[in-house]
Amino acid sequence: MRDYLLTLCVTAAVTYLLTGPVRKFAIATGAMPEIRARDVHREPTPRLGGIAMFFGLCAGLLVADHLQNLNSVFELSNEPRALLSGAALIWIIGVLDDKFEIDALIKLGGQMIAAGVMVMQGLTILWIPVPGVGMVSLTDWQGTLLTVALVVITINAVNFVDGLDGLAAGMVCIAAAAFFLYSYRIWFGYTIEAAAPATLFTAILMGMCLGFLPHNMHPARIFMGDSGSMLIGLVLAAAAISVTGQVDMDALKLFEGGTREVTHAALPVFIPLLLPLTIIAIPVADLVLAIVRRTWNGQSPFAADRGHLHHRLLEIGHSHSRAVLIMYFWSALIAFGVVGYSVHSASLVIVMVVVGLSAVGLALLLLPRFTPRAPRWAEAFVPPRYRRRRARAGRSGTLPAYGAGKASPEPAGGTPQPAAGAGASGTSGASQEPGEQPVRFPAGVNGATALSARSRFSDRRKAGTRG
């Protein structure tokens, strides 16, 4: 475990330290596209964050190759080299797309080629567990087609969910953590060496996401772009292919005993068949809904819109940070719930816990306007929006909201008038009683993504150009 922790920390450190210089490089090269109709941010933000993530991947593989306990992964398997080859190809395509906006069909072709490169080097599905039958060997063509399909689906699912600050990196990190626990248990619990590459891939993937998240949390200073989203999607797919299609589940020797014992013991065998999709269940659901929605409206399945799940969370009133945390919650519930059930399939406690947490998640979805308030003693440690508002004693009139200016003097009628410019600042136009603080409505998309209605880049010129 120490070697995996060291690899994770090195990958995270390299990704974190390189993200700052990559941001400056992206600004200098003009990799800051204009704000589109479907975007939720209000200022041009540089892309190309995938450059730092790719070098973090390379650093993680290099460190693991020099560790005594992990060196056997490179000696006994060609999967790390296959992963690096496919990752390099998909990364180059992503960088070109972040800078020049490549056509969607060209990107799809590049994804299939990257998957084919990994298949040619041995990273492919050899067999799959089928309920009621057991392990079924696949022909070369069947394994290739299934591998390419899984890679393409995973890459596009992660790419589709990359719509809010920190959303894709956080959800993939959660999925990688659940996958790491599963593959680590197979390797060390059952001493199956074929699960070692998947364990290493998921540890490196966690490091890539954790190193990039501090720069990508709301408000994001840099986006990972397609160079990052397609890269982490491919690494996640490679781990799923390795543990699902390379590990012979018959080696676990679970099919011994009576009928009842065999039924419960066989469930962990068939869980890997579903685990690669369940850990990205929300991105896959978003992908399927987007394709159905766009096709129903007569649009191309690759046409961009504002109908994704995270967009809908913003529309019903959730803030940017809360929408991201809700998506994190559901991803963790599904991923870790499936992994926990694969370990103790005969226990009803796990099922009850998952059901209870699902009810909590539904309650959170129905409370978009609820803002928790911290106690008095903890106000110094939380953001201002979670502190209790304190009325100024002994003062009358309204308080200025977002720099709206002072309130006008009270006229003869006795009703104070709103401050000049209050409408522009987002305050309501209703009259206020003396001493009452006005209701403030922050500007932006549902008050979630910006502090002002206008971007400071007024003419929306492409970054790097001189006016």
Tab-separated table of C-alpha atoms in Angstrom:
chain	number	residue	atom	x	y	z
A	1	MET	CA	0.000	0.000	0.000
A	2	ARG	CA	2.911	2.378	0.681
A	3	ASP	CA	4.117	2.082	-2.906
A	4	TYR	CA	0.684	2.940	-4.235
A	5	LEU	CA	0.444	5.894	-1.875
A	6	LEU	CA	3.859	7.131	-3.014
A	7	THR	CA	2.866	6.791	-6.668
A	8	LEU	CA	-0.384	8.641	-6.012
A	9	CYS	CA	1.400	11.481	-4.193
A	10	VAL	CA	4.053	11.894	-6.904
A	11	THR	CA	1.407	11.962	-9.621
A	12	ALA	CA	-0.654	14.514	-7.698
A	13	ALA	CA	2.387	16.700	-6.952
A	14	VAL	CA	3.581	16.769	-10.568
A	15	THR	CA	0.075	17.535	-11.846
A	16	TYR	CA	-0.442	20.276	-9.272
A	17	LEU	CA	2.937	21.972	-9.864
A	18	LEU	CA	2.632	21.893	-13.658
A	19	THR	CA	-0.922	23.232	-13.815
A	20	GLY	CA	0.186	26.811	-13.025
A	21	PRO	CA	2.760	27.022	-15.858
A	22	VAL	CA	0.316	25.266	-18.190
A	23	ARG	CA	-2.269	27.945	-17.413
A	24	LYS	CA	0.182	30.683	-18.409
A	25	PHE	CA	1.042	28.744	-21.563
A	26	ALA	CA	-2.636	28.406	-22.468
A	27	ILE	CA	-3.179	32.154	-22.035
A	28	ALA	CA	-0.109	32.959	-24.119
A	29	THR	CA	-1.173	30.671	-26.959
A	30	GLY	CA	-4.757	31.895	-26.973
A	31	ALA	CA	-6.324	28.649	-25.756
A	32	MET	CA	-9.141	30.636	-24.144
A	33	PRO	CA	-12.226	30.207	-26.306
A	34	GLU	CA	-15.056	32.698	-26.212
A	35	ILE	CA	-17.949	31.982	-23.874
A	36	ARG	CA	-20.583	29.823	-25.540
A	37	ALA	CA	-24.325	29.744	-24.925
A	38	ARG	CA	-24.121	26.477	-22.963
A	39	ASP	CA	-21.289	27.633	-20.673
A	40	VAL	CA	-22.024	28.574	-17.058
A	41	HIS	CA	-18.890	30.620	-16.452
A	42	ARG	CA	-18.849	34.336	-17.213
A	43	GLU	CA	-15.197	35.011	-17.941
A	44	PRO	CA	-12.936	33.376	-20.552
A	45	THR	CA	-10.950	30.647	-18.828
A	46	PRO	CA	-7.879	28.897	-20.264
A	47	ARG	CA	-8.039	25.248	-21.187
A	48	LEU	CA	-5.252	22.708	-21.815
A	49	GLY	CA	-5.243	21.473	-18.226
A	50	GLY	CA	-4.843	17.990	-19.678
A	51	ILE	CA	-1.190	18.788	-20.404
A	52	ALA	CA	-0.361	18.800	-16.695
A	53	MET	CA	-2.467	15.678	-16.142
A	54	PHE	CA	-0.666	13.778	-18.889
A	55	PHE	CA	2.763	14.572	-17.452
A	56	GLY	CA	1.440	13.529	-14.061
A	57	LEU	CA	0.475	10.180	-15.628
A	58	CYS	CA	3.971	9.799	-17.071
A	59	ALA	CA	5.555	10.656	-13.722
A	60	GLY	CA	3.379	8.109	-11.923
A	61	LEU	CA	4.279	5.319	-14.330
A	62	LEU	CA	7.973	6.240	-14.139
A	63	VAL	CA	8.013	6.143	-10.341
A	64	ALA	CA	6.107	2.863	-10.232
A	65	ASP	CA	8.593	1.308	-12.645
A	66	HIS	CA	11.421	2.014	-10.157
A	67	LEU	CA	9.617	0.711	-7.069
A	68	GLN	CA	10.488	-2.822	-6.064
A	69	ASN	CA	6.952	-3.963	-5.292
A	70	LEU	CA	5.438	-2.446	-8.442
A	71	ASN	CA	8.184	-3.178	-10.930
A	72	SER	CA	6.717	-6.621	-11.558
A	73	VAL	CA	3.694	-4.990	-13.200
A	74	PHE	CA	5.947	-3.723	-16.005
A	75	GLU	CA	7.926	-6.978	-16.239
A	76	LEU	CA	5.001	-9.409	-16.349
A	77	SER	CA	2.518	-7.304	-18.322
A	78	ASN	CA	2.550	-5.018	-21.335
A	79	GLU	CA	-0.563	-3.159	-20.171
A	80	PRO	CA	1.257	-0.065	-18.757
A	81	ARG	CA	2.927	0.504	-22.137
A	82	ALA	CA	-0.393	-0.020	-23.897
A	83	LEU	CA	-2.012	2.533	-21.604
A	84	LEU	CA	0.741	5.085	-22.204
A	85	SER	CA	0.497	4.656	-25.987
A	86	GLY	CA	-3.270	5.092	-26.069
A	87	ALA	CA	-3.123	7.978	-23.577
A	88	ALA	CA	-0.511	9.831	-25.642
A	89	LEU	CA	-2.626	9.556	-28.781
A	90	ILE	CA	-5.872	10.659	-27.137
A	91	TRP	CA	-4.018	13.467	-25.358
A	92	ILE	CA	-2.631	14.868	-28.631
A	93	ILE	CA	-6.118	14.819	-30.149
A	94	GLY	CA	-7.487	16.601	-27.090
A	95	VAL	CA	-4.814	19.310	-27.177
A	96	LEU	CA	-5.547	19.993	-30.835
A	97	ASP	CA	-9.253	20.167	-30.085
A	98	ASP	CA	-8.737	22.601	-27.189
A	99	LYS	CA	-6.805	24.912	-29.510
A	100	PHE	CA	-8.449	24.461	-32.918
A	101	GLU	CA	-11.917	22.906	-32.204
A	102	ILE	CA	-11.703	19.604	-34.085
A	103	ASP	CA	-14.870	18.132	-35.602
A	104	ALA	CA	-16.749	15.660	-33.392
A	105	LEU	CA	-16.507	12.803	-35.891
A	106	ILE	CA	-12.742	13.234	-36.124
A	107	LYS	CA	-12.498	13.022	-32.337
A	108	LEU	CA	-14.632	9.891	-32.373
A	109	GLY	CA	-12.316	8.330	-34.926
A	110	GLY	CA	-9.303	9.268	-32.804
A	111	GLN	CA	-10.882	7.633	-29.762
A	112	MET	CA	-11.401	4.410	-31.679
A	113	ILE	CA	-7.817	4.472	-32.957
A	114	ALA	CA	-6.488	5.011	-29.428
A	115	ALA	CA	-8.533	2.045	-28.239
A	116	GLY	CA	-7.218	-0.026	-31.142
A	117	VAL	CA	-3.630	0.850	-30.220
A	118	MET	CA	-4.200	-0.487	-26.717
A	119	VAL	CA	-5.800	-3.654	-28.094
A	120	MET	CA	-2.813	-4.288	-30.372
A	121	GLN	CA	-0.510	-4.174	-27.342
A	122	GLY	CA	-2.514	-6.622	-25.274
A	123	LEU	CA	-4.897	-4.445	-23.268
A	124	THR	CA	-8.120	-6.116	-24.343
A	125	ILE	CA	-11.021	-8.112	-22.957
A	126	LEU	CA	-10.269	-11.841	-23.134
A	127	TRP	CA	-13.347	-13.215	-21.378
A	128	ILE	CA	-16.451	-12.018	-19.607
A	129	PRO	CA	-18.492	-13.540	-16.778
A	130	VAL	CA	-22.022	-14.471	-17.830
A	131	PRO	CA	-24.663	-15.249	-15.160
A	132	GLY	CA	-25.690	-18.894	-15.245
A	133	VAL	CA	-22.817	-19.836	-17.554
A	134	GLY	CA	-19.585	-18.663	-15.923
A	135	MET	CA	-16.528	-17.338	-17.705
A	136	VAL	CA	-16.951	-17.163	-21.478
A	137	SER	CA	-13.893	-16.756	-23.699
A	138	LEU	CA	-14.120	-14.226	-26.518
A	139	THR	CA	-12.692	-14.404	-29.991
A	140	ASP	CA	-10.217	-11.760	-31.123
A	141	TRP	CA	-12.876	-9.810	-33.018
A	142	GLN	CA	-15.360	-9.986	-30.176
A	143	GLY	CA	-12.774	-8.834	-27.644
A	144	THR	CA	-11.635	-5.995	-29.889
A	145	LEU	CA	-15.125	-4.690	-30.570
A	146	LEU	CA	-16.128	-4.883	-26.905
A	147	THR	CA	-12.918	-3.141	-25.815
A	148	VAL	CA	-13.294	-0.306	-28.315
A	149	ALA	CA	-16.945	0.162	-27.360
A	150	LEU	CA	-16.138	0.356	-23.643
A	151	VAL	CA	-13.331	2.869	-24.234
A	152	VAL	CA	-15.449	5.120	-26.454
A	153	ILE	CA	-18.436	5.038	-24.079
A	154	THR	CA	-16.322	5.843	-21.030
A	155	ILE	CA	-14.402	8.668	-22.715
A	156	ASN	CA	-17.552	10.376	-23.981
A	157	ALA	CA	-19.391	9.872	-20.699
A	158	VAL	CA	-16.623	11.691	-18.813
A	159	ASN	CA	-16.418	14.341	-21.522
A	160	PHE	CA	-20.172	14.983	-21.355
A	161	VAL	CA	-20.173	15.492	-17.589
A	162	ASP	CA	-17.323	18.031	-17.729
A	163	GLY	CA	-19.590	21.070	-17.483
A	164	LEU	CA	-19.047	22.538	-14.003
A	165	ASP	CA	-15.910	23.510	-12.139
A	166	GLY	CA	-14.358	20.442	-10.554
A	167	LEU	CA	-17.182	18.109	-11.569
A	168	ALA	CA	-15.467	15.683	-13.954
A	169	ALA	CA	-12.215	15.462	-11.983
A	170	GLY	CA	-14.044	14.858	-8.714
A	171	MET	CA	-16.433	12.235	-10.081
A	172	VAL	CA	-13.639	10.320	-11.825
A	173	CYS	CA	-11.546	10.483	-8.646
A	174	ILE	CA	-14.426	8.948	-6.676
A	175	ALA	CA	-14.873	6.225	-9.306
A	176	ALA	CA	-11.135	5.519	-9.313
A	177	ALA	CA	-11.087	5.236	-5.511
A	178	ALA	CA	-13.893	2.654	-5.581
A	179	PHE	CA	-12.206	0.747	-8.383
A	180	PHE	CA	-8.885	0.825	-6.512
A	181	LEU	CA	-10.450	-0.822	-3.456
A	182	TYR	CA	-12.004	-3.540	-5.600
A	183	SER	CA	-8.886	-4.372	-7.629
A	184	TYR	CA	-6.605	-4.123	-4.566
A	185	ARG	CA	-8.786	-6.666	-2.774
A	186	ILE	CA	-8.577	-9.062	-5.732
A	187	TRP	CA	-4.792	-8.733	-5.952
A	188	PHE	CA	-3.826	-8.983	-2.297
A	189	GLY	CA	-6.894	-10.801	-1.008
A	190	TYR	CA	-6.763	-13.579	-3.595
A	191	THR	CA	-3.105	-13.139	-4.728
A	192	ILE	CA	-4.107	-12.714	-8.386
A	193	GLU	CA	-1.298	-10.886	-10.197
A	194	ALA	CA	-3.516	-10.042	-13.172
A	195	ALA	CA	-5.294	-7.411	-11.041
A	196	ALA	CA	-2.053	-5.503	-10.342
A	197	PRO	CA	-2.157	-3.268	-13.475
A	198	ALA	CA	-5.708	-2.098	-12.741
A	199	THR	CA	-4.716	-1.281	-9.154
A	200	LEU	CA	-1.790	0.800	-10.411
A	201	PHE	CA	-3.893	2.592	-13.048
A	202	THR	CA	-6.544	3.631	-10.544
A	203	ALA	CA	-3.937	4.891	-8.057
A	204	ILE	CA	-2.351	7.061	-10.757
A	205	LEU	CA	-5.771	8.253	-11.915
A	206	MET	CA	-6.612	9.412	-8.389
A	207	GLY	CA	-3.337	11.341	-8.273
A	208	MET	CA	-4.071	13.053	-11.595
A	209	CYS	CA	-7.490	14.205	-10.418
A	210	LEU	CA	-6.408	15.250	-6.922
A	211	GLY	CA	-3.506	17.273	-8.296
A	212	PHE	CA	-5.725	19.137	-10.748
A	213	LEU	CA	-8.750	19.755	-8.502
A	214	PRO	CA	-7.244	22.652	-6.448
A	215	HIS	CA	-6.911	24.653	-9.679
A	216	ASN	CA	-10.293	23.569	-11.028
A	217	MET	CA	-12.628	24.058	-8.069
A	218	HIS	CA	-15.149	26.876	-8.322
A	219	PRO	CA	-14.221	29.485	-9.404
A	220	ALA	CA	-11.904	27.590	-11.720
A	221	ARG	CA	-8.637	29.159	-12.824
A	222	ILE	CA	-8.164	26.612	-15.618
A	223	PHE	CA	-10.231	23.939	-17.353
A	224	MET	CA	-8.952	20.464	-18.188
A	225	GLY	CA	-10.494	20.696	-21.668
A	226	ASP	CA	-10.898	17.685	-23.925
A	227	SER	CA	-7.202	16.960	-23.482
A	228	GLY	CA	-7.923	16.203	-19.841
A	229	SER	CA	-11.451	14.779	-19.900
A	230	MET	CA	-10.716	12.293	-22.677
A	231	LEU	CA	-7.429	11.349	-20.996
A	232	ILE	CA	-8.922	10.482	-17.608
A	233	GLY	CA	-11.806	8.725	-19.350
A	234	LEU	CA	-9.345	6.515	-21.235
A	235	VAL	CA	-7.361	5.696	-18.071
A	236	LEU	CA	-10.575	4.762	-16.264
A	237	ALA	CA	-11.629	2.559	-19.193
A	238	ALA	CA	-8.198	0.895	-19.258
A	239	ALA	CA	-8.506	-0.010	-15.572
A	240	ALA	CA	-11.998	-1.416	-16.171
A	241	ILE	CA	-10.800	-3.489	-19.137
A	242	SER	CA	-7.832	-4.803	-17.178
A	243	VAL	CA	-9.746	-6.010	-14.132
A	244	THR	CA	-12.848	-7.154	-16.035
A	245	GLY	CA	-11.393	-8.810	-19.101
A	246	GLN	CA	-7.951	-9.927	-17.931
A	247	VAL	CA	-8.642	-11.451	-14.497
A	248	ASP	CA	-9.895	-15.044	-14.607
A	249	MET	CA	-12.603	-15.080	-11.947
A	250	ASP	CA	-12.531	-18.896	-11.835
A	251	ALA	CA	-9.222	-18.524	-9.999
A	252	LEU	CA	-11.112	-17.107	-7.036
A	253	LYS	CA	-12.548	-20.605	-6.382
A	254	LEU	CA	-15.875	-19.256	-5.257
A	255	PHE	CA	-18.036	-22.006	-6.738
A	256	GLU	CA	-17.729	-24.466	-3.894
A	257	GLY	CA	-20.365	-25.516	-1.374
A	258	GLY	CA	-24.152	-25.714	-1.479
A	259	THR	CA	-26.494	-23.936	-3.852
A	260	ARG	CA	-27.155	-21.017	-1.509
A	261	GLU	CA	-23.456	-20.495	-0.802
A	262	VAL	CA	-22.574	-20.706	-4.488
A	263	THR	CA	-25.240	-18.097	-5.355
A	264	HIS	CA	-23.888	-15.560	-2.864
A	265	ALA	CA	-20.282	-16.355	-3.735
A	266	ALA	CA	-20.910	-15.918	-7.461
A	267	LEU	CA	-22.169	-12.349	-7.109
A	268	PRO	CA	-18.662	-10.825	-6.747
A	269	VAL	CA	-17.748	-12.646	-9.971
A	270	PHE	CA	-20.475	-10.922	-11.956
A	271	ILE	CA	-20.041	-7.528	-10.262
A	272	PRO	CA	-16.982	-6.668	-12.441
A	273	LEU	CA	-19.189	-7.031	-15.510
A	274	LEU	CA	-21.294	-4.121	-14.220
A	275	LEU	CA	-18.731	-2.201	-12.172
A	276	PRO	CA	-17.123	-0.311	-15.092
A	277	LEU	CA	-20.529	1.144	-15.953
A	278	THR	CA	-21.873	1.638	-12.428
A	279	ILE	CA	-18.921	3.765	-11.333
A	280	ILE	CA	-19.747	6.162	-14.153
A	281	ALA	CA	-23.496	5.579	-13.970
A	282	ILE	CA	-24.335	9.277	-13.758
A	283	PRO	CA	-22.126	10.312	-16.720
A	284	VAL	CA	-23.477	7.404	-18.778
A	285	ALA	CA	-27.061	8.338	-17.898
A	286	ASP	CA	-26.315	11.933	-18.885
A	287	LEU	CA	-24.833	10.694	-22.163
A	288	VAL	CA	-27.859	8.541	-23.009
A	289	LEU	CA	-30.336	11.287	-22.115
A	290	ALA	CA	-28.398	13.812	-24.201
A	291	ILE	CA	-28.416	11.546	-27.262
A	292	VAL	CA	-32.150	10.842	-26.917
A	293	ARG	CA	-32.972	14.514	-26.319
A	294	ARG	CA	-30.964	15.786	-29.274
A	295	THR	CA	-32.179	13.092	-31.639
A	296	TRP	CA	-35.789	13.723	-30.605
A	297	ASN	CA	-35.341	17.440	-31.371
A	298	GLY	CA	-33.887	16.683	-34.793
A	299	GLN	CA	-30.341	17.684	-33.805
A	300	SER	CA	-27.050	15.876	-34.108
A	301	PRO	CA	-26.174	13.649	-31.109
A	302	PHE	CA	-22.920	15.611	-30.872
A	303	ALA	CA	-24.602	19.040	-30.814
A	304	ALA	CA	-23.968	20.954	-27.579
A	305	ASP	CA	-26.834	22.209	-25.416
A	306	ARG	CA	-27.729	23.183	-21.839
A	307	GLY	CA	-29.795	20.114	-20.998
A	308	HIS	CA	-27.217	18.132	-19.021
A	309	LEU	CA	-27.898	17.012	-15.469
A	310	HIS	CA	-25.654	19.667	-13.955
A	311	HIS	CA	-27.411	22.369	-15.974
A	312	ARG	CA	-30.762	21.179	-14.639
A	313	LEU	CA	-29.476	21.331	-11.054
A	314	LEU	CA	-28.593	24.988	-11.613
A	315	GLU	CA	-31.976	25.686	-13.186
A	316	ILE	CA	-33.946	24.413	-10.190
A	317	GLY	CA	-32.031	26.719	-7.893
A	318	HIS	CA	-28.940	24.895	-6.630
A	319	SER	CA	-25.744	26.894	-6.417
A	320	HIS	CA	-22.680	25.928	-8.406
A	321	SER	CA	-20.880	24.358	-5.441
A	322	ARG	CA	-23.960	22.519	-4.218
A	323	ALA	CA	-24.707	21.077	-7.654
A	324	VAL	CA	-21.168	19.689	-7.813
A	325	LEU	CA	-21.428	18.215	-4.299
A	326	ILE	CA	-24.743	16.554	-5.148
A	327	MET	CA	-23.193	14.901	-8.189
A	328	TYR	CA	-20.262	13.806	-6.008
A	329	PHE	CA	-22.687	12.301	-3.500
A	330	TRP	CA	-24.567	10.198	-6.038
A	331	SER	CA	-21.356	9.020	-7.729
A	332	ALA	CA	-19.876	7.916	-4.402
A	333	LEU	CA	-23.120	6.234	-3.349
A	334	ILE	CA	-23.372	4.164	-6.521
A	335	ALA	CA	-19.660	3.307	-6.826
A	336	PHE	CA	-18.932	2.417	-3.211
A	337	GLY	CA	-22.338	0.791	-2.799
A	338	VAL	CA	-21.598	-1.648	-5.616
A	339	VAL	CA	-18.105	-2.359	-4.306
A	340	GLY	CA	-19.416	-2.924	-0.787
A	341	TYR	CA	-22.126	-5.244	-2.058
A	342	SER	CA	-19.533	-7.256	-3.994
A	343	VAL	CA	-17.646	-7.873	-0.738
A	344	HIS	CA	-20.646	-8.721	1.478
A	345	SER	CA	-23.381	-9.739	-0.929
A	346	ALA	CA	-25.240	-11.726	1.742
A	347	SER	CA	-25.590	-8.768	4.105
A	348	LEU	CA	-28.746	-6.657	4.106
A	349	VAL	CA	-27.013	-3.877	6.035
A	350	ILE	CA	-25.335	-2.552	2.897
A	351	VAL	CA	-28.637	-2.514	1.034
A	352	MET	CA	-30.348	-0.646	3.856
A	353	VAL	CA	-27.517	1.893	4.063
A	354	VAL	CA	-27.673	2.528	0.302
A	355	VAL	CA	-31.450	2.952	0.463
A	356	GLY	CA	-31.174	5.353	3.412
A	357	LEU	CA	-28.487	7.449	1.735
A	358	SER	CA	-30.558	7.518	-1.461
A	359	ALA	CA	-33.419	9.045	0.526
A	360	VAL	CA	-31.013	11.656	1.887
A	361	GLY	CA	-29.859	12.435	-1.654
A	362	LEU	CA	-33.437	12.885	-2.860
A	363	ALA	CA	-34.111	15.235	0.044
A	364	LEU	CA	-31.094	17.322	-0.928
A	365	LEU	CA	-32.425	17.578	-4.473
A	366	LEU	CA	-35.741	18.936	-3.169
A	367	LEU	CA	-34.122	21.667	-1.044
A	368	PRO	CA	-32.419	23.904	-3.620
A	369	ARG	CA	-33.098	27.107	-1.662
A	370	PHE	CA	-31.986	25.853	1.737
A	371	THR	CA	-28.769	27.479	2.928
A	372	PRO	CA	-27.277	26.062	6.135
A	373	ARG	CA	-26.080	28.583	8.701
A	374	ALA	CA	-23.034	27.949	10.816
A	375	PRO	CA	-23.173	28.537	14.589
A	376	ARG	CA	-21.742	31.745	15.967
A	377	TRP	CA	-18.500	30.186	17.142
A	378	ALA	CA	-17.765	28.671	13.701
A	379	GLU	CA	-18.514	31.714	11.517
A	380	ALA	CA	-14.849	32.630	11.251
A	381	PHE	CA	-14.081	29.274	9.599
A	382	VAL	CA	-16.798	29.143	6.911
A	383	PRO	CA	-17.464	31.183	3.738
A	384	PRO	CA	-19.518	34.397	4.184
A	385	ARG	CA	-22.637	32.886	2.584
A	386	TYR	CA	-22.945	30.438	5.497
A	387	ARG	CA	-22.743	33.127	8.204
A	388	ARG	CA	-25.772	34.611	9.935
A	389	ARG	CA	-26.712	38.118	8.864
A	390	ARG	CA	-26.500	40.631	11.669
A	391	ALA	CA	-28.577	43.794	11.574
A	392	ARG	CA	-26.726	46.919	12.543
A	393	ALA	CA	-28.221	48.168	15.767
A	394	GLY	CA	-29.116	51.824	16.062
A	395	ARG	CA	-29.040	52.503	12.337
A	396	SER	CA	-31.975	53.055	10.034
A	397	GLY	CA	-32.285	52.743	6.302
A	398	THR	CA	-31.134	49.978	4.032
A	399	LEU	CA	-27.650	48.619	3.674
A	400	PRO	CA	-25.961	48.901	0.272
A	401	ALA	CA	-26.009	45.671	-1.723
A	402	TYR	CA	-23.077	44.773	-3.957
A	403	GLY	CA	-21.875	48.358	-4.178
A	404	ALA	CA	-25.237	49.734	-5.213
A	405	GLY	CA	-24.720	53.072	-3.465
A	406	LYS	CA	-26.326	54.663	-0.411
A	407	ALA	CA	-30.038	54.776	0.171
A	408	SER	CA	-31.818	57.973	-0.737
A	409	PRO	CA	-33.266	60.138	2.045
A	410	GLU	CA	-36.752	59.329	3.259
A	411	PRO	CA	-39.370	61.435	1.463
A	412	ALA	CA	-42.369	63.084	3.043
A	413	GLY	CA	-44.487	59.998	2.413
A	414	GLY	CA	-42.475	58.055	4.974
A	415	THR	CA	-41.401	55.185	2.660
A	416	PRO	CA	-37.683	54.995	1.982
A	417	GLN	CA	-36.747	54.757	-1.675
A	418	PRO	CA	-34.349	52.111	-2.919
A	419	ALA	CA	-30.781	53.177	-3.531
A	420	ALA	CA	-29.792	54.369	-6.949
A	421	GLY	CA	-28.568	51.548	-9.081
A	422	ALA	CA	-30.175	48.924	-6.869
A	423	GLY	CA	-31.890	47.338	-9.814
A	424	ALA	CA	-28.594	46.804	-11.543
A	425	SER	CA	-27.044	45.253	-8.505
A	426	GLY	CA	-29.648	42.559	-8.178
A	427	THR	CA	-31.699	43.856	-5.208
A	428	SER	CA	-35.464	43.777	-5.271
A	429	GLY	CA	-37.376	46.930	-6.040
A	430	ALA	CA	-39.850	46.522	-3.151
A	431	SER	CA	-39.938	49.160	-0.435
A	432	GLN	CA	-38.142	48.451	2.826
A	433	GLU	CA	-39.041	49.283	6.394
A	434	PRO	CA	-36.526	51.335	8.420
A	435	GLY	CA	-33.798	49.091	9.775
A	436	GLU	CA	-34.679	46.192	7.451
A	437	GLN	CA	-32.005	44.721	5.234
A	438	PRO	CA	-33.016	44.399	1.563
A	439	VAL	CA	-33.269	41.047	-0.173
A	440	ARG	CA	-30.358	40.559	-2.495
A	441	PHE	CA	-30.299	38.420	-5.595
A	442	PRO	CA	-26.777	37.854	-6.964
A	443	ALA	CA	-26.423	38.208	-10.688
A	444	GLY	CA	-25.336	35.435	-13.006
A	445	VAL	CA	-26.802	32.024	-13.754
A	446	ASN	CA	-29.190	31.459	-10.821
A	447	GLY	CA	-26.807	33.485	-8.685
A	448	ALA	CA	-24.335	30.637	-8.824
A	449	THR	CA	-21.507	31.413	-11.175
A	450	ALA	CA	-20.691	35.122	-11.096
A	451	LEU	CA	-20.741	38.123	-8.801
A	452	SER	CA	-21.688	40.556	-11.520
A	453	ALA	CA	-23.896	40.421	-14.566
A	454	ARG	CA	-21.180	41.538	-16.948
A	455	SER	CA	-17.814	40.022	-17.589
A	456	ARG	CA	-14.811	42.245	-17.213
A	457	PHE	CA	-13.890	41.112	-20.728
A	458	SER	CA	-16.486	43.408	-22.264
A	459	ASP	CA	-15.716	42.849	-25.893
A	460	ARG	CA	-15.081	39.093	-25.473
A	461	ARG	CA	-11.907	39.279	-27.529
A	462	LYS	CA	-9.919	36.114	-27.794
A	463	ALA	CA	-7.230	35.992	-25.190
A	464	GLY	CA	-3.740	36.677	-26.422
A	465	THR	CA	-4.831	39.330	-28.948
A	466	ARG	CA	-4.162	42.974	-28.544
A	467	GLY	CA	-6.901	45.515	-28.888
